[in-house]
PDB file of C-alpha atoms in Angstrom:
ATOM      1  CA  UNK A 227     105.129  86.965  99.916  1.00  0.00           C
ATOM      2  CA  UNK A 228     103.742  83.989 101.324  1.00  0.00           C
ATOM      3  CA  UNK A 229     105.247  80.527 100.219  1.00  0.00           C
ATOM      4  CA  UNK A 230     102.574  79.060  98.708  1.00  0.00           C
ATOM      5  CA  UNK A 231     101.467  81.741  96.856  1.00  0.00           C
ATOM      6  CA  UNK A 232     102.915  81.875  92.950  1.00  0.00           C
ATOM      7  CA  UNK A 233     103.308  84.671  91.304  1.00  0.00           C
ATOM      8  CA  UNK A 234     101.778  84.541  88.160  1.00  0.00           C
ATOM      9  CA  UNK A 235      98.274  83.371  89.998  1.00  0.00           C
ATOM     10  CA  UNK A 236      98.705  86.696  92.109  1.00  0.00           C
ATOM     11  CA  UNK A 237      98.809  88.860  89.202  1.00  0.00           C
ATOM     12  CA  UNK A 238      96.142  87.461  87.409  1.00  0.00           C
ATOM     13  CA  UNK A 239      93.623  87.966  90.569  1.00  0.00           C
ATOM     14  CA  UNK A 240      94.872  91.319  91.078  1.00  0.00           C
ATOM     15  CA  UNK A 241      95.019  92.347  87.310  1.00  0.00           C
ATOM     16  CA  UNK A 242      99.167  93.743  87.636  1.00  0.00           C
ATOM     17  CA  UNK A 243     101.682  92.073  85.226  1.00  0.00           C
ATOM     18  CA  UNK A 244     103.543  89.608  86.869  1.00  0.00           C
ATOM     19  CA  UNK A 245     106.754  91.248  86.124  1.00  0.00           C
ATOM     20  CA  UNK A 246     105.271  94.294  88.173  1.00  0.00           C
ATOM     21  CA  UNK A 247     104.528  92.318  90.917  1.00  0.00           C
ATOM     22  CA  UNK A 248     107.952  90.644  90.994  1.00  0.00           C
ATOM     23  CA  UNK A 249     109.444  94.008  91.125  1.00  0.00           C
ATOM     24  CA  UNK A 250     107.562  94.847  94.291  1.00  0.00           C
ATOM     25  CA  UNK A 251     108.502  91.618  95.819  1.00  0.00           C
ATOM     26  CA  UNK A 252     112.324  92.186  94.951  1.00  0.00           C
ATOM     27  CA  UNK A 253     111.871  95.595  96.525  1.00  0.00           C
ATOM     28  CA  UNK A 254     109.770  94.709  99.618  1.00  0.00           C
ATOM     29  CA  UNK A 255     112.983  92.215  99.791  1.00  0.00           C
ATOM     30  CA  UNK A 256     115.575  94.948 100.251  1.00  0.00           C
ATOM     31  CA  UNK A 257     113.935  96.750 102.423  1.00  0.00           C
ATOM     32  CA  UNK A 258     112.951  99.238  99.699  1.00  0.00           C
ATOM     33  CA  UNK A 259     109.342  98.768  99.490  1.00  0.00           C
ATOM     34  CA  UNK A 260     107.743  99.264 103.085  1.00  0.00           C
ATOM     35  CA  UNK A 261     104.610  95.996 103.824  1.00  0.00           C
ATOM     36  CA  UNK A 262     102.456  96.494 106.428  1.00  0.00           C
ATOM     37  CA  UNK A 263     102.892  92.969 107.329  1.00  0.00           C
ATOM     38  CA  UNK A 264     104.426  89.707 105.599  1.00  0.00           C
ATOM     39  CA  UNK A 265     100.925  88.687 105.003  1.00  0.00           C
ATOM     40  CA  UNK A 266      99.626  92.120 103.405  1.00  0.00           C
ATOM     41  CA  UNK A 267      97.032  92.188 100.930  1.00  0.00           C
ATOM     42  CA  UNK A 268      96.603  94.479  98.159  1.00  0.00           C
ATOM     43  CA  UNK A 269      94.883  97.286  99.408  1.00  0.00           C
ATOM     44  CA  UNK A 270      92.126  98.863  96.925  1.00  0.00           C
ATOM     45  CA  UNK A 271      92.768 102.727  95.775  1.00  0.00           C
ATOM     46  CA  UNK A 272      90.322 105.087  94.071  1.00  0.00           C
ATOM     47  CA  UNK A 273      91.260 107.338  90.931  1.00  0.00           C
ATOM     48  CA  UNK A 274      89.625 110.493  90.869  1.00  0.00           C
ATOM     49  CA  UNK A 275      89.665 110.702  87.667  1.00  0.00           C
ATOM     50  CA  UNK A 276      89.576 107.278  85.839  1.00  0.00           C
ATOM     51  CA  UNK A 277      89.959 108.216  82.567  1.00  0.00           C
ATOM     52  CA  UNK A 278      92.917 110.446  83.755  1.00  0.00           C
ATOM     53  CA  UNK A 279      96.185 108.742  82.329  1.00  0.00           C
ATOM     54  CA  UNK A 280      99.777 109.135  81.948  1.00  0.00           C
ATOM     55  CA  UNK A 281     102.089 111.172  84.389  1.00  0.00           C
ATOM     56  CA  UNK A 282     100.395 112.604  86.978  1.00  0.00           C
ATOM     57  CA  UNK A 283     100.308 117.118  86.472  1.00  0.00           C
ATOM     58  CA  UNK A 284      98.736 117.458  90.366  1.00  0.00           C
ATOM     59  CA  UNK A 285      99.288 116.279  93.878  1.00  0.00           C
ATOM     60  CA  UNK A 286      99.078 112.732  94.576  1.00  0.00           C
ATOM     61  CA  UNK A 287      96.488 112.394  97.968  1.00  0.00           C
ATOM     62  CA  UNK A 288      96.295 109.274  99.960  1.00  0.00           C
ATOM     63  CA  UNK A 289      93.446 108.867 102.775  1.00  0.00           C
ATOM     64  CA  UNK A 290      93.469 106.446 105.418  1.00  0.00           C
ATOM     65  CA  UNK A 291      90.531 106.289 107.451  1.00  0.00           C
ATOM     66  CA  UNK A 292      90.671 109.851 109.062  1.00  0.00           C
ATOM     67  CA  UNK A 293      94.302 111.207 107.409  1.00  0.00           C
ATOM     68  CA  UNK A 294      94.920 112.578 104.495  1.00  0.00           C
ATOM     69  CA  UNK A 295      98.427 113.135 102.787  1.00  0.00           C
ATOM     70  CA  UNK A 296      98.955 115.422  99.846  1.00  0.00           C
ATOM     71  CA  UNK A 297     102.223 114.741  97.501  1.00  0.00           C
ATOM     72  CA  UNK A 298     103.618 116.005  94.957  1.00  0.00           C
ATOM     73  CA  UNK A 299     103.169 114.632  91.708  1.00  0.00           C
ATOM     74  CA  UNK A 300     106.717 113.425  91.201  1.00  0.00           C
ATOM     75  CA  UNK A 301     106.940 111.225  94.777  1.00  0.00           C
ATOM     76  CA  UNK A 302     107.993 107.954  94.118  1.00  0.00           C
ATOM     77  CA  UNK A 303     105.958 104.707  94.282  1.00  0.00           C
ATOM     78  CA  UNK A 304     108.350 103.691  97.120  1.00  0.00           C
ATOM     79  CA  UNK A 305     107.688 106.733  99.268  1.00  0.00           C
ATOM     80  CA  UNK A 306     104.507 106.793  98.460  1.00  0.00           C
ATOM     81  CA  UNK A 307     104.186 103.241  99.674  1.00  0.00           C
ATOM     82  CA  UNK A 308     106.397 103.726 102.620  1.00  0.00           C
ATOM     83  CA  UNK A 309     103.750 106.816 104.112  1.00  0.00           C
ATOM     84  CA  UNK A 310     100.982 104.356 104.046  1.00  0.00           C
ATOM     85  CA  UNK A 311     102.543 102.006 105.827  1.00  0.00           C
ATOM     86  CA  UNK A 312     103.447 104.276 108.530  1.00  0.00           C
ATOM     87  CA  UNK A 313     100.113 105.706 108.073  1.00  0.00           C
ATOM     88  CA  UNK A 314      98.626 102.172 108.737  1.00  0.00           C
ATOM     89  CA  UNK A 315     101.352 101.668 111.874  1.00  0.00           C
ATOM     90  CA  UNK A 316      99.805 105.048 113.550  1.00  0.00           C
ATOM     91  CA  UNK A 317     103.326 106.702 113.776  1.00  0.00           C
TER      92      UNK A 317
END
């Protein structure tokens, strides 16, 4: 999001396709995609299972320092990313 950064050298550091990344941008945009701040990073996540791929069969659990959220499997990317942020707020 910031103005010097391009796209395509984002992606590349962060390993996403650059069309993925563009998507999130368009969202974060619309007010569809919820950033912690217009400067946020990528934040790093931790599969339990690494080898695990596909669609998700179990909850999806995020933990933020102390707080823990269980999902179901089917919660979108968008809601998913919109609890962290409030998560990361304190609210």
């Amino acid at each position: 999001m910031k103005p010097d950064a391009r796209v395509c050298d984002v992606a590349r550091r962060y390993g996403v396709k650059a069309q993925q990344l563009t998507r999130w941008r368009r969202l974060a945009r619309a007010g569809r995609l919820a950033l912690v701040t217009d400067d946020a990073d990528f934040v790093s996540i931790e599969l339990s299972d690494p080898a695990a791929s596909g669609k998700s069969e179990g909850p999806v659990e995020i933990t933020i320092g102390k707080v823990s959220v269980r999902l179901d499997a089917d919660v979108s990317a968008v809601r998913i990313a919109e609890i962290v942020t409030a998560i990361e707020r304190g609210a």
